[in-house]
């Protein structure tokens, strides 16, 4: 299986900040990388697919980049609803696998 | 608007069978999509269980393949999950999700999740 490793595991930020989350794959996954946000008690919600394509309805403050094994999710102008846990997921090779999550907390 | 809703027993005994259904509304499961199951436990995070295509073709996570079956009931527009010989490690929130396949694959719609506890 392809292992997905996120860093940091958690971070503290304030409303209006810009934050960056990193995801590393154990082998090259080209651009088959998705990002999800999960709020407590809710299902994950897709933000970005194919490294950098914004899911319909997702604000432009979310930006994804990378290729191969190293990827980043950048959230600009952090909003109250963005305090949540973020997961990366590879769709290059079955079984699809997820990172362990990054918890974005209010500073 | 596509909506998914999981249902099933919240408690299953060890060595028993976990059975969940996912009611799909807003789209026919006979349309072109994959229908996946994903589970989430504190210990293992998010884990993809498997998926089924509208044609009935299925793909499973090798770690669970010997115990899992995903099926479609087109007359009820439902997707079902069956996991046999469960133990405590199978305790998790189980989600059904629609998987978009455009060359890229991603989960664009999720159910609210169904908590299943394996305990005697």
mmCIF file of C-alpha atoms in Angstrom:
data_model
loop_
_atom_site.group_PDB
_atom_site.id
_atom_site.type_symbol
_atom_site.label_atom_id
_atom_site.label_comp_id
_atom_site.label_asym_id
_atom_site.label_seq_id
_atom_site.Cartn_x
_atom_site.Cartn_y
_atom_site.Cartn_z
ATOM 1 C CA UNK A 1 0.000 0.000 0.000
ATOM 2 C CA UNK A 2 1.055 3.599 -0.562
ATOM 3 C CA UNK A 3 1.641 5.328 2.766
ATOM 4 C CA UNK A 4 0.588 8.945 3.098
ATOM 5 C CA UNK A 5 2.291 11.021 5.772
ATOM 6 C CA UNK A 6 1.048 14.458 6.764
ATOM 7 C CA UNK A 7 2.853 17.148 8.692
ATOM 8 C CA UNK A 8 2.367 18.703 11.046
ATOM 9 C CA UNK A 9 -0.088 16.532 12.994
ATOM 10 C CA UNK A 10 -1.556 19.687 14.463
ATOM 11 C CA UNK A 11 -1.077 23.417 14.295
ATOM 12 C CA UNK A 12 -2.482 26.517 15.927
ATOM 13 C CA UNK A 13 -3.524 29.542 13.926
ATOM 14 C CA UNK A 14 -5.715 32.619 14.058
ATOM 15 C CA UNK A 15 -8.525 33.835 11.846
ATOM 16 C CA UNK A 16 -6.987 35.542 8.840
ATOM 17 C CA UNK A 17 -3.742 33.552 8.940
ATOM 18 C CA UNK A 18 -2.299 31.540 6.103
ATOM 19 C CA UNK A 19 -1.466 27.925 6.896
ATOM 20 C CA UNK A 20 0.313 25.206 4.957
ATOM 21 C CA UNK A 21 -0.113 21.463 5.392
ATOM 22 C CA UNK A 22 2.254 18.970 3.818
ATOM 23 C CA UNK A 23 1.520 15.467 2.558
ATOM 24 C CA UNK A 24 4.185 13.002 1.440
ATOM 25 C CA UNK A 25 3.567 9.749 -0.416
ATOM 26 C CA UNK A 26 5.764 6.678 0.052
ATOM 27 C CA UNK A 27 6.098 6.416 -3.736
ATOM 28 C CA UNK A 28 5.270 8.610 -6.688
ATOM 29 C CA UNK A 29 1.566 9.219 -7.188
ATOM 30 C CA UNK A 30 1.927 11.772 -9.981
ATOM 31 C CA UNK A 31 -0.941 14.226 -9.388
ATOM 32 C CA UNK A 32 -3.467 11.736 -7.975
ATOM 33 C CA UNK A 33 -3.885 13.551 -4.700
ATOM 34 C CA UNK A 34 -7.045 14.813 -3.005
ATOM 35 C CA UNK A 35 -7.645 16.932 0.083
ATOM 36 C CA UNK A 36 -10.585 16.745 2.508
ATOM 37 C CA UNK A 37 -11.715 18.771 5.493
ATOM 38 C CA UNK A 38 -13.523 17.107 8.373
ATOM 39 C CA UNK A 39 -15.334 18.887 11.155
ATOM 40 C CA UNK A 40 -16.019 17.071 14.449
ATOM 41 C CA UNK A 41 -18.848 14.579 14.160
ATOM 42 C CA UNK A 42 -19.196 15.111 10.413
ATOM 43 C CA UNK A 43 -18.119 13.280 7.313
ATOM 44 C CA UNK A 44 -15.078 14.458 5.363
ATOM 45 C CA UNK A 45 -15.744 16.949 2.602
ATOM 46 C CA UNK A 46 -13.625 17.149 -0.518
ATOM 47 C CA UNK A 47 -11.825 20.430 -1.088
ATOM 48 C CA UNK A 48 -9.356 19.667 -3.873
ATOM 49 C CA UNK A 49 -8.897 16.775 -6.304
ATOM 50 C CA UNK A 50 -6.121 16.050 -8.763
ATOM 51 C CA UNK A 51 -3.647 18.075 -6.646
ATOM 52 C CA UNK A 52 -5.010 21.495 -7.518
ATOM 53 C CA UNK A 53 -8.566 21.358 -8.883
ATOM 54 C CA UNK A 54 -11.048 23.043 -6.592
ATOM 55 C CA UNK A 55 -14.247 21.084 -5.947
ATOM 56 C CA UNK A 56 -17.350 23.006 -6.973
ATOM 57 C CA UNK A 57 -18.422 25.419 -4.256
ATOM 58 C CA UNK A 58 -15.097 25.405 -2.404
ATOM 59 C CA UNK A 59 -13.694 28.888 -1.760
ATOM 60 C CA UNK A 60 -10.609 30.022 -3.633
ATOM 61 C CA UNK A 61 -8.663 30.505 -0.387
ATOM 62 C CA UNK A 62 -7.839 26.798 -0.650
ATOM 63 C CA UNK A 63 -4.926 25.972 -2.935
ATOM 64 C CA UNK A 64 -3.159 22.711 -3.613
ATOM 65 C CA UNK A 65 0.163 22.051 -5.259
ATOM 66 C CA UNK A 66 2.808 19.392 -5.792
ATOM 67 C CA UNK A 67 3.498 16.288 -7.814
ATOM 68 C CA UNK A 68 5.272 12.984 -7.420
ATOM 69 C CA UNK A 69 5.638 12.431 -3.699
ATOM 70 C CA UNK A 70 5.370 15.892 -2.105
ATOM 71 C CA UNK A 71 2.199 17.942 -1.871
ATOM 72 C CA UNK A 72 0.913 20.965 -0.013
ATOM 73 C CA UNK A 73 -2.442 22.421 0.921
ATOM 74 C CA UNK A 74 -2.407 26.145 1.589
ATOM 75 C CA UNK A 75 -5.314 27.913 3.227
ATOM 76 C CA UNK A 76 -5.225 31.689 2.965
ATOM 77 C CA UNK A 77 -7.243 34.041 5.145
ATOM 78 C CA UNK A 78 -8.259 31.295 7.571
ATOM 79 C CA UNK A 79 -11.958 31.430 8.454
ATOM 80 C CA UNK A 80 -13.733 30.130 11.586
ATOM 81 C CA UNK A 81 -15.158 27.161 9.644
ATOM 82 C CA UNK A 82 -11.626 26.127 8.639
ATOM 83 C CA UNK A 83 -10.711 25.013 12.150
ATOM 84 C CA UNK A 84 -11.005 21.315 11.489
ATOM 85 C CA UNK A 85 -8.957 18.269 10.532
ATOM 86 C CA UNK A 86 -7.523 17.938 7.041
ATOM 87 C CA UNK A 87 -6.696 14.718 5.230
ATOM 88 C CA UNK A 88 -4.853 13.960 2.040
ATOM 89 C CA UNK A 89 -5.786 10.882 0.001
ATOM 90 C CA UNK A 90 -4.063 9.211 -2.922
ATOM 91 C CA UNK A 91 -6.020 7.821 -5.861
ATOM 92 C CA UNK A 92 -3.062 6.517 -7.849
ATOM 93 C CA UNK A 93 -3.061 2.894 -6.684
ATOM 94 C CA UNK A 94 -5.692 0.756 -5.036
ATOM 95 C CA UNK A 95 -6.165 0.503 -2.141
ATOM 96 C CA UNK A 96 -6.854 4.208 -1.856
ATOM 97 C CA UNK A 97 -5.123 5.479 1.291
ATOM 98 C CA UNK A 98 -5.375 8.553 3.498
ATOM 99 C CA UNK A 99 -2.944 10.564 5.535
ATOM 100 C CA UNK A 100 -3.318 10.504 9.304
ATOM 101 C CA UNK A 101 -4.746 14.006 9.398
ATOM 102 C CA UNK A 102 -3.708 17.509 10.425
ATOM 103 C CA UNK A 103 -5.754 19.231 13.102
ATOM 104 C CA UNK A 104 -5.965 23.009 12.636
ATOM 105 C CA UNK A 105 -6.792 24.595 15.982
ATOM 106 C CA UNK A 106 -7.609 28.111 17.067
ATOM 107 C CA UNK A 107 -4.646 29.885 18.630
ATOM 108 C CA UNK B 1 -28.829 16.984 -4.866
ATOM 109 C CA UNK B 2 -27.206 13.645 -4.149
ATOM 110 C CA UNK B 3 -27.618 12.386 -0.596
ATOM 111 C CA UNK B 4 -26.397 9.248 1.108
ATOM 112 C CA UNK B 5 -27.588 7.800 4.406
ATOM 113 C CA UNK B 6 -26.168 4.773 6.171
ATOM 114 C CA UNK B 7 -28.190 2.557 8.479
ATOM 115 C CA UNK B 8 -27.743 -0.675 10.367
ATOM 116 C CA UNK B 9 -27.116 -2.157 13.806
ATOM 117 C CA UNK B 10 -24.890 -0.111 16.054
ATOM 118 C CA UNK B 11 -23.682 -3.128 18.005
ATOM 119 C CA UNK B 12 -22.294 -6.379 16.627
ATOM 120 C CA UNK B 13 -20.915 -9.292 18.608
ATOM 121 C CA UNK B 14 -17.354 -10.525 18.041
ATOM 122 C CA UNK B 15 -17.136 -13.125 15.266
ATOM 123 C CA UNK B 16 -20.492 -11.896 13.994
ATOM 124 C CA UNK B 17 -21.434 -10.129 10.775
ATOM 125 C CA UNK B 18 -21.606 -6.392 10.272
ATOM 126 C CA UNK B 19 -24.280 -5.357 7.764
ATOM 127 C CA UNK B 20 -24.953 -1.777 6.691
ATOM 128 C CA UNK B 21 -27.038 -0.250 3.963
ATOM 129 C CA UNK B 22 -26.647 3.103 2.260
ATOM 130 C CA UNK B 23 -29.768 4.739 0.899
ATOM 131 C CA UNK B 24 -28.945 6.879 -2.120
ATOM 132 C CA UNK B 25 -31.230 9.714 -3.180
ATOM 133 C CA UNK B 26 -30.963 12.316 -5.916
ATOM 134 C CA UNK B 27 -29.279 9.966 -8.381
ATOM 135 C CA UNK B 28 -29.715 6.426 -9.594
ATOM 136 C CA UNK B 29 -26.979 4.032 -8.509
ATOM 137 C CA UNK B 30 -27.323 2.592 -12.002
ATOM 138 C CA UNK B 31 -25.727 5.768 -13.362
ATOM 139 C CA UNK B 32 -22.008 5.952 -13.946
ATOM 140 C CA UNK B 33 -20.337 6.058 -10.552
ATOM 141 C CA UNK B 34 -18.417 4.005 -8.111
ATOM 142 C CA UNK B 35 -19.960 3.560 -4.670
ATOM 143 C CA UNK B 36 -17.442 3.180 -1.890
ATOM 144 C CA UNK B 37 -17.326 2.370 1.795
ATOM 145 C CA UNK B 38 -14.801 4.082 4.062
ATOM 146 C CA UNK B 39 -14.409 3.599 7.787
ATOM 147 C CA UNK B 40 -12.838 5.709 10.474
ATOM 148 C CA UNK B 41 -11.523 4.527 13.808
ATOM 149 C CA UNK B 42 -9.341 6.319 16.336
ATOM 150 C CA UNK B 43 -6.633 3.753 15.919
ATOM 151 C CA UNK B 44 -6.420 3.494 12.135
ATOM 152 C CA UNK B 45 -7.797 6.785 10.878
ATOM 153 C CA UNK B 46 -9.602 6.740 7.554
ATOM 154 C CA UNK B 47 -9.526 3.392 5.774
ATOM 155 C CA UNK B 48 -10.981 2.647 2.357
ATOM 156 C CA UNK B 49 -12.888 -0.648 2.487
ATOM 157 C CA UNK B 50 -13.891 -1.147 -1.118
ATOM 158 C CA UNK B 51 -16.167 -0.036 -3.926
ATOM 159 C CA UNK B 52 -18.693 -1.247 -6.450
ATOM 160 C CA UNK B 53 -19.398 0.063 -9.921
ATOM 161 C CA UNK B 54 -22.913 0.585 -11.243
ATOM 162 C CA UNK B 55 -22.315 -2.514 -13.388
ATOM 163 C CA UNK B 56 -21.750 -4.597 -10.262
ATOM 164 C CA UNK B 57 -17.980 -4.898 -10.601
ATOM 165 C CA UNK B 58 -16.304 -4.545 -7.199
ATOM 166 C CA UNK B 59 -12.833 -3.842 -5.832
ATOM 167 C CA UNK B 60 -11.756 -4.397 -2.242
ATOM 168 C CA UNK B 61 -8.957 -3.380 0.059
ATOM 169 C CA UNK B 62 -6.683 -6.453 0.192
ATOM 170 C CA UNK B 63 -6.519 -6.108 3.981
ATOM 171 C CA UNK B 64 -10.264 -6.832 4.190
ATOM 172 C CA UNK B 65 -10.924 -8.684 0.954
ATOM 173 C CA UNK B 66 -11.460 -12.092 2.538
ATOM 174 C CA UNK B 67 -14.194 -10.749 4.834
ATOM 175 C CA UNK B 68 -16.027 -8.052 2.904
ATOM 176 C CA UNK B 69 -18.789 -7.942 0.306
ATOM 177 C CA UNK B 70 -20.262 -4.811 -1.251
ATOM 178 C CA UNK B 71 -23.433 -5.121 -3.284
ATOM 179 C CA UNK B 72 -26.087 -3.054 -5.053
ATOM 180 C CA UNK B 73 -29.867 -3.243 -4.791
ATOM 181 C CA UNK B 74 -30.972 -1.260 -7.807
ATOM 182 C CA UNK B 75 -34.674 -1.696 -7.025
ATOM 183 C CA UNK B 76 -34.166 0.126 -3.707
ATOM 184 C CA UNK B 77 -31.319 2.393 -4.875
ATOM 185 C CA UNK B 78 -29.172 1.070 -2.056
ATOM 186 C CA UNK B 79 -25.563 0.052 -1.591
ATOM 187 C CA UNK B 80 -24.794 -2.565 1.046
ATOM 188 C CA UNK B 81 -21.746 -3.557 3.059
ATOM 189 C CA UNK B 82 -21.232 -6.930 4.685
ATOM 190 C CA UNK B 83 -18.217 -7.693 6.863
ATOM 191 C CA UNK B 84 -17.918 -11.122 8.422
ATOM 192 C CA UNK B 85 -15.971 -12.420 11.428
ATOM 193 C CA UNK B 86 -15.698 -9.005 13.038
ATOM 194 C CA UNK B 87 -13.640 -8.185 16.097
ATOM 195 C CA UNK B 88 -12.934 -5.100 18.192
ATOM 196 C CA UNK B 89 -10.613 -3.716 15.522
ATOM 197 C CA UNK B 90 -13.641 -3.331 13.239
ATOM 198 C CA UNK B 91 -15.247 -0.838 15.626
ATOM 199 C CA UNK B 92 -15.501 2.370 13.618
ATOM 200 C CA UNK B 93 -17.724 4.914 11.981
ATOM 201 C CA UNK B 94 -18.650 3.531 8.569
ATOM 202 C CA UNK B 95 -19.294 5.926 5.694
ATOM 203 C CA UNK B 96 -20.674 5.292 2.252
ATOM 204 C CA UNK B 97 -19.410 7.686 -0.386
ATOM 205 C CA UNK B 98 -19.840 8.329 -4.066
ATOM 206 C CA UNK B 99 -16.546 8.066 -5.891
ATOM 207 C CA UNK B 100 -16.170 10.219 -8.975
ATOM 208 C CA UNK B 101 -14.009 8.735 -11.723
ATOM 209 C CA UNK B 102 -12.826 11.136 -14.410
ATOM 210 C CA UNK B 103 -9.387 9.670 -14.693
ATOM 211 C CA UNK B 104 -8.909 11.230 -11.307
ATOM 212 C CA UNK B 105 -10.909 9.572 -8.528
ATOM 213 C CA UNK B 106 -12.257 11.310 -5.452
ATOM 214 C CA UNK B 107 -15.117 11.057 -2.977
ATOM 215 C CA UNK B 108 -17.474 13.928 -3.716
ATOM 216 C CA UNK B 109 -20.480 12.938 -1.586
ATOM 217 C CA UNK B 110 -20.525 11.198 1.791
ATOM 218 C CA UNK B 111 -23.194 9.886 4.096
ATOM 219 C CA UNK B 112 -23.327 11.101 7.669
ATOM 220 C CA UNK B 113 -21.708 7.917 8.946
ATOM 221 C CA UNK B 114 -22.876 4.992 11.058
ATOM 222 C CA UNK B 115 -21.085 4.050 14.265
ATOM 223 C CA UNK B 116 -20.632 0.314 14.683
ATOM 224 C CA UNK B 117 -19.254 -1.088 17.912
ATOM 225 C CA UNK B 118 -18.034 -4.670 18.106
ATOM 226 C CA UNK B 119 -18.539 -5.935 21.623
ATOM 227 C CA UNK B 120 -20.099 -8.828 23.497
#
